[in-house]
PDB file of C-alpha atoms and ligand atoms in Angstrom:
ATOM      1  CA  MET A  23     119.808 134.734 137.560  1.00 47.00           C
ATOM      2  CA  PHE A  24     119.318 134.364 133.890  1.00 48.00           C
ATOM      3  CA  THR A  25     121.051 130.667 134.102  1.00 45.00           C
ATOM      4  CA  SER A  26     118.489 129.525 137.145  1.00 45.00           C
ATOM      5  CA  VAL A  27     115.530 130.617 134.968  1.00 44.00           C
ATOM      6  CA  ARG A  28     116.614 128.484 132.074  1.00 46.00           C
ATOM      7  CA  ALA A  29     117.371 125.506 134.203  1.00 43.00           C
ATOM      8  CA  PHE A  30     113.947 125.996 135.725  1.00 42.00           C
ATOM      9  CA  TRP A  31     112.655 125.681 132.305  1.00 43.00           C
ATOM     10  CA  GLY A  32     114.599 122.935 130.896  1.00 42.00           C
ATOM     11  CA  ARG A  33     113.500 120.690 133.702  1.00 45.00           C
ATOM     12  CA  ARG A  34     109.969 121.623 133.153  1.00 45.00           C
ATOM     13  CA  LEU A  35     110.198 120.918 129.323  1.00 44.00           C
ATOM     14  CA  LEU A  36     111.682 117.246 129.546  1.00 43.00           C
ATOM     15  CA  PRO A  37     108.572 115.645 130.934  1.00 45.00           C
ATOM     16  CA  VAL A  38     106.457 117.773 128.506  1.00 45.00           C
ATOM     17  CA  ALA A  39     108.554 116.565 125.548  1.00 44.00           C
ATOM     18  CA  ALA A  40     108.192 113.292 126.440  1.00 42.00           C
ATOM     19  CA  LEU A  41     104.410 113.700 126.789  1.00 45.00           C
ATOM     20  CA  ILE A  42     104.333 115.014 122.879  1.00 44.00           C
ATOM     21  CA  ALA A  43     106.505 112.065 121.882  1.00 43.00           C
ATOM     22  CA  GLY A  44     104.008 109.517 123.402  1.00 42.00           C
ATOM     23  CA  VAL A  45     101.128 111.153 121.915  1.00 44.00           C
ATOM     24  CA  ALA A  46     102.895 110.956 118.534  1.00 43.00           C
ATOM     25  CA  LEU A  47     103.529 107.494 118.812  1.00 44.00           C
ATOM     26  CA  ALA A  48      99.651 106.749 119.849  1.00 43.00           C
ATOM     27  CA  THR A  49      98.533 108.886 116.752  1.00 45.00           C
ATOM     28  CA  SER A  50     100.866 106.844 114.272  1.00 42.00           C
ATOM     29  CA  ALA A  51      99.610 103.549 115.447  1.00 43.00           C
ATOM     30  CA  GLN A  52      96.055 104.613 114.747  1.00 47.00           C
ATOM     31  CA  ALA A  53      97.046 106.267 111.562  1.00 44.00           C
ATOM     32  CA  ALA A  54      97.293 102.407 110.226  1.00 62.00           C
ATOM     33  CA  GLY A  55      93.650 103.022 109.328  1.00 86.00           C
ATOM     34  CA  THR A  56      90.057 103.251 110.429  1.00 95.00           C
ATOM     35  CA  VAL A  57      88.701  99.824 111.784  1.00 97.00           C
ATOM     36  CA  VAL A  58      85.220  98.902 110.368  1.00 97.00           C
ATOM     37  CA  ASN A  59      83.445  96.261 112.235  1.00 98.00           C
ATOM     38  CA  VAL A  60      81.606  94.083 109.892  1.00 98.00           C
ATOM     39  CA  SER A  61      78.923  91.357 110.821  1.00 98.00           C
ATOM     40  CA  LEU A  62      77.652  88.902 108.312  1.00 98.00           C
ATOM     41  CA  TRP A  63      73.837  88.037 109.593  1.00 98.00           C
ATOM     42  CA  ASP A  64      71.003  85.738 108.672  1.00 97.00           C
ATOM     43  CA  LYS A  65      67.716  84.777 110.024  1.00 96.00           C
ATOM     44  CA  GLY A  66      68.730  81.067 110.252  1.00 94.00           C
ATOM     45  CA  MET A  67      68.196  78.375 107.605  1.00 88.00           C
ATOM     46  CA  ASP A  68      64.359  77.862 108.542  1.00 91.00           C
ATOM     47  CA  THR A  69      63.777  81.195 107.032  1.00 92.00           C
ATOM     48  CA  PRO A  70      62.933  81.172 103.290  1.00 92.00           C
ATOM     49  CA  MET A  71      65.458  83.395 101.447  1.00 93.00           C
ATOM     50  CA  ALA A  72      64.056  86.256  99.662  1.00 94.00           C
ATOM     51  CA  THR A  73      64.885  86.061  95.881  1.00 95.00           C
ATOM     52  CA  ASP A  74      64.527  89.538  94.642  1.00 95.00           C
ATOM     53  CA  LEU A  75      66.302  91.827  96.805  1.00 97.00           C
ATOM     54  CA  GLY A  76      69.699  92.296  94.761  1.00 97.00           C
ATOM     55  CA  PHE A  77      71.284  95.651  94.444  1.00 97.00           C
ATOM     56  CA  PRO A  78      70.334  98.255  93.425  1.00 96.00           C
ATOM     57  CA  ALA A  79      67.961  99.014  96.086  1.00 91.00           C
ATOM     58  CA  ALA A  80      65.496 100.948  93.811  1.00 90.00           C
ATOM     59  CA  GLY A  81      61.729  99.517  94.398  1.00 89.00           C
ATOM     60  CA  LYS A  82      62.738  96.818  96.904  1.00 92.00           C
ATOM     61  CA  ASP A  83      61.759  96.461 100.395  1.00 93.00           C
ATOM     62  CA  LEU A  84      64.917  95.646 102.159  1.00 93.00           C
ATOM     63  CA  SER A  85      63.213  95.255 105.426  1.00 93.00           C
ATOM     64  CA  LYS A  86      62.303  91.770 104.281  1.00 93.00           C
ATOM     65  CA  ALA A  87      66.211  90.870 103.690  1.00 95.00           C
ATOM     66  CA  THR A  88      66.350  87.529 105.277  1.00 94.00           C
ATOM     67  CA  MET A  89      70.298  87.935 105.464  1.00 97.00           C
ATOM     68  CA  GLY A  90      72.594  91.040 105.626  1.00 98.00           C
ATOM     69  CA  ILE A  91      75.811  92.913 105.968  1.00 98.00           C
ATOM     70  CA  GLY A  92      75.925  95.101 109.191  1.00 98.00           C
ATOM     71  CA  VAL A  93      78.743  97.936 109.349  1.00 98.00           C
ATOM     72  CA  SER A  94      79.600  99.937 112.480  1.00 98.00           C
ATOM     73  CA  GLN A  95      79.873 102.729 110.193  1.00 97.00           C
ATOM     74  CA  GLU A  96      78.471 103.280 106.736  1.00 97.00           C
ATOM     75  CA  THR A  97      80.933 106.078 106.029  1.00 98.00           C
ATOM     76  CA  VAL A  98      84.830 106.668 106.434  1.00 97.00           C
ATOM     77  CA  ARG A  99      87.448 109.021 105.120  1.00 96.00           C
ATOM     78  CA  ALA A 100      89.815 108.049 102.464  1.00 97.00           C
ATOM     79  CA  GLY A 101      92.829 106.006 103.423  1.00 96.00           C
ATOM     80  CA  GLU A 102      93.523 102.583 105.104  1.00 96.00           C
ATOM     81  CA  THR A 103      90.480 100.748 105.912  1.00 97.00           C
ATOM     82  CA  THR A 104      90.455  97.691 107.898  1.00 97.00           C
ATOM     83  CA  PHE A 105      87.488  95.613 107.741  1.00 97.00           C
ATOM     84  CA  GLU A 106      87.112  93.311 110.665  1.00 97.00           C
ATOM     85  CA  VAL A 107      84.387  90.534 109.667  1.00 98.00           C
ATOM     86  CA  ILE A 108      82.543  88.437 111.643  1.00 98.00           C
ATOM     87  CA  ASN A 109      80.122  85.414 110.505  1.00 98.00           C
ATOM     88  CA  THR A 110      77.312  85.477 113.034  1.00 98.00           C
ATOM     89  CA  SER A 111      75.408  83.033 111.411  1.00 97.00           C
ATOM     90  CA  THR A 112      74.566  79.870 113.365  1.00 96.00           C
ATOM     91  CA  ASP A 113      74.381  77.780 110.160  1.00 94.00           C
ATOM     92  CA  ALA A 114      75.465  79.318 106.997  1.00 97.00           C
ATOM     93  CA  ILE A 115      78.943  80.197 105.373  1.00 98.00           C
ATOM     94  CA  HIS A 116      79.054  83.800 104.363  1.00 98.00           C
ATOM     95  CA  GLU A 117      81.811  86.220 102.828  1.00 98.00           C
ATOM     96  CA  MET A 118      82.359  89.758 102.251  1.00 98.00           C
ATOM     97  CA  ILE A 119      83.541  91.167  98.561  1.00 98.00           C
ATOM     98  CA  VAL A 120      84.480  94.717  97.952  1.00 98.00           C
ATOM     99  CA  VAL A 121      83.409  96.362  94.837  1.00 98.00           C
ATOM    100  CA  LYS A 122      83.511 100.177  93.666  1.00 97.00           C
ATOM    101  CA  LEU A 123      80.349 101.574  92.446  1.00 97.00           C
ATOM    102  CA  LYS A 124      80.146 103.396  89.044  1.00 96.00           C
ATOM    103  CA  ASP A 125      76.899 104.844  90.500  1.00 95.00           C
ATOM    104  CA  LEU A 126      74.094 103.845  92.991  1.00 95.00           C
ATOM    105  CA  THR A 127      72.084 102.282  90.041  1.00 95.00           C
ATOM    106  CA  GLN A 128      74.739 100.101  88.576  1.00 96.00           C
ATOM    107  CA  VAL A 129      73.343  96.193  87.798  1.00 96.00           C
ATOM    108  CA  PHE A 130      75.841  93.785  88.267  1.00 97.00           C
ATOM    109  CA  PRO A 131      76.208  90.971  85.623  1.00 97.00           C
ATOM    110  CA  TYR A 132      74.368  87.889  87.384  1.00 97.00           C
ATOM    111  CA  ASN A 133      74.424  84.331  86.305  1.00 98.00           C
ATOM    112  CA  PRO A 134      70.820  83.229  87.393  1.00 96.00           C
ATOM    113  CA  ASN A 135      71.720  79.212  86.997  1.00 97.00           C
ATOM    114  CA  GLU A 136      74.135  79.965  89.690  1.00 97.00           C
ATOM    115  CA  SER A 137      72.090  82.474  91.621  1.00 97.00           C
ATOM    116  CA  ARG A 138      75.773  84.277  91.907  1.00 98.00           C
ATOM    117  CA  VAL A 139      76.859  87.585  90.734  1.00 98.00           C
ATOM    118  CA  GLU A 140      79.804  87.203  88.136  1.00 97.00           C
ATOM    119  CA  GLU A 141      82.306  88.358  90.376  1.00 94.00           C
ATOM    120  CA  ASP A 142      85.172  88.016  87.464  1.00 93.00           C
ATOM    121  CA  LYS A 143      83.327  90.461  85.413  1.00 94.00           C
ATOM    122  CA  LEU A 144      83.540  93.064  88.422  1.00 94.00           C
ATOM    123  CA  ASP A 145      86.531  94.956  89.466  1.00 87.00           C
ATOM    124  CA  THR A 146      86.449  93.383  92.901  1.00 96.00           C
ATOM    125  CA  LEU A 147      88.901  95.334  95.248  1.00 97.00           C
ATOM    126  CA  GLY A 148      89.062  92.176  97.874  1.00 97.00           C
ATOM    127  CA  GLU A 149      87.408  89.938  99.907  1.00 98.00           C
ATOM    128  CA  VAL A 150      87.285  87.937 103.018  1.00 98.00           C
ATOM    129  CA  SER A 151      85.765  84.691 101.559  1.00 96.00           C
ATOM    130  CA  GLU A 152      83.520  81.985 103.158  1.00 97.00           C
ATOM    131  CA  LEU A 153      83.720  82.362 106.718  1.00 98.00           C
ATOM    132  CA  GLU A 154      82.156  79.475 108.659  1.00 98.00           C
ATOM    133  CA  PRO A 155      79.483  80.269 111.477  1.00 98.00           C
ATOM    134  CA  ASN A 156      81.555  82.339 114.013  1.00 97.00           C
ATOM    135  CA  GLN A 157      84.653  82.609 112.038  1.00 98.00           C
ATOM    136  CA  THR A 158      86.152  86.015 111.695  1.00 98.00           C
ATOM    137  CA  GLY A 159      88.761  87.573 108.772  1.00 97.00           C
ATOM    138  CA  ALA A 160      89.930  90.822 108.090  1.00 97.00           C
ATOM    139  CA  LEU A 161      90.472  93.026 104.909  1.00 97.00           C
ATOM    140  CA  ARG A 162      92.780  95.809 104.744  1.00 96.00           C
ATOM    141  CA  LEU A 163      92.307  98.291 101.774  1.00 97.00           C
ATOM    142  CA  ASP A 164      93.413 101.870 100.822  1.00 97.00           C
ATOM    143  CA  LEU A 165      89.996 103.288  99.942  1.00 97.00           C
ATOM    144  CA  LYS A 166      89.585 106.383  97.568  1.00 97.00           C
ATOM    145  CA  PRO A 167      86.491 108.507  97.769  1.00 97.00           C
ATOM    146  CA  GLY A 168      83.655 107.124  96.397  1.00 97.00           C
ATOM    147  CA  ASN A 169      80.480 104.774  97.006  1.00 98.00           C
ATOM    148  CA  TYR A 170      81.276 100.621  97.409  1.00 98.00           C
ATOM    149  CA  LEU A 171      79.312  97.885  97.576  1.00 98.00           C
ATOM    150  CA  LEU A 172      80.057  95.171 100.194  1.00 98.00           C
ATOM    151  CA  PHE A 173      78.080  91.883  99.372  1.00 98.00           C
ATOM    152  CA  CYS A 174      78.089  88.185  99.752  1.00 98.00           C
ATOM    153  CA  ASN A 175      78.124  86.030  96.717  1.00 98.00           C
ATOM    154  CA  VAL A 176      77.416  82.752  98.244  1.00 98.00           C
ATOM    155  CA  PRO A 177      74.515  80.981  95.917  1.00 97.00           C
ATOM    156  CA  GLY A 178      71.411  82.873  96.723  1.00 97.00           C
ATOM    157  CA  HIS A 179      72.739  85.516  99.162  1.00 98.00           C
ATOM    158  CA  PHE A 180      72.968  88.560  97.018  1.00 98.00           C
ATOM    159  CA  MET A 181      69.276  88.299  96.115  1.00 97.00           C
ATOM    160  CA  ALA A 182      68.413  87.592  99.335  1.00 97.00           C
ATOM    161  CA  GLY A 183      69.641  91.015 100.154  1.00 97.00           C
ATOM    162  CA  MET A 184      73.129  90.520 101.406  1.00 98.00           C
ATOM    163  CA  TRP A 185      74.635  93.582 100.468  1.00 98.00           C
ATOM    164  CA  THR A 186      75.311  97.108 101.916  1.00 98.00           C
ATOM    165  CA  ILE A 187      76.445 100.405 100.403  1.00 97.00           C
ATOM    166  CA  PHE A 188      79.738 101.833 101.816  1.00 97.00           C
ATOM    167  CA  THR A 189      80.721 105.344 101.283  1.00 98.00           C
ATOM    168  CA  VAL A 190      84.136 106.652 101.316  1.00 98.00           C
ATOM    169  CA  THR A 191      84.552 110.569 101.594  1.00 97.00           C
ATOM    170  CA  PRO A 192      87.780 112.731 100.949  1.00 96.00           C
TER     171      PRO A 192
HETATM  172 CU1  LIG B  72      76.105  85.224 102.669  1.00 95.63          CU
END
């Protein structure tokens, strides 16, 4: 009697164990990181670029931005994060640089003659550089909690409003 009961449970448990193993496999594949889809957009080269919309945001009307960075989510949990980036422009090169912010009022070193942020004076974590229209690229980072800025440093684009704040929570 006992033997037959154990045999019954033994048979029942096998497929359940296989199912759990399958779930564990799927979970570890996802644990490779959060995927954030990033779109680098602009209103086309016939639209004059804004020139005074650089980060930080205080006092600026960012609805007037002529180009920008859209993200599928503005917040992720700390850990592996993969930015899948596409340049949706039809006529301009764009890029995405990632910097950890000291705070939300941080002023970046800027070279007005080149109309660019002085990247080499910043602690950049990585970038997807200079994508042609419709081109894609990816960047995987192990992110710690804090605020980050994603921005484009093609001449003029930072001041045109091509940046966004990205937050990592514990
Ligand atoms: Cu750009």
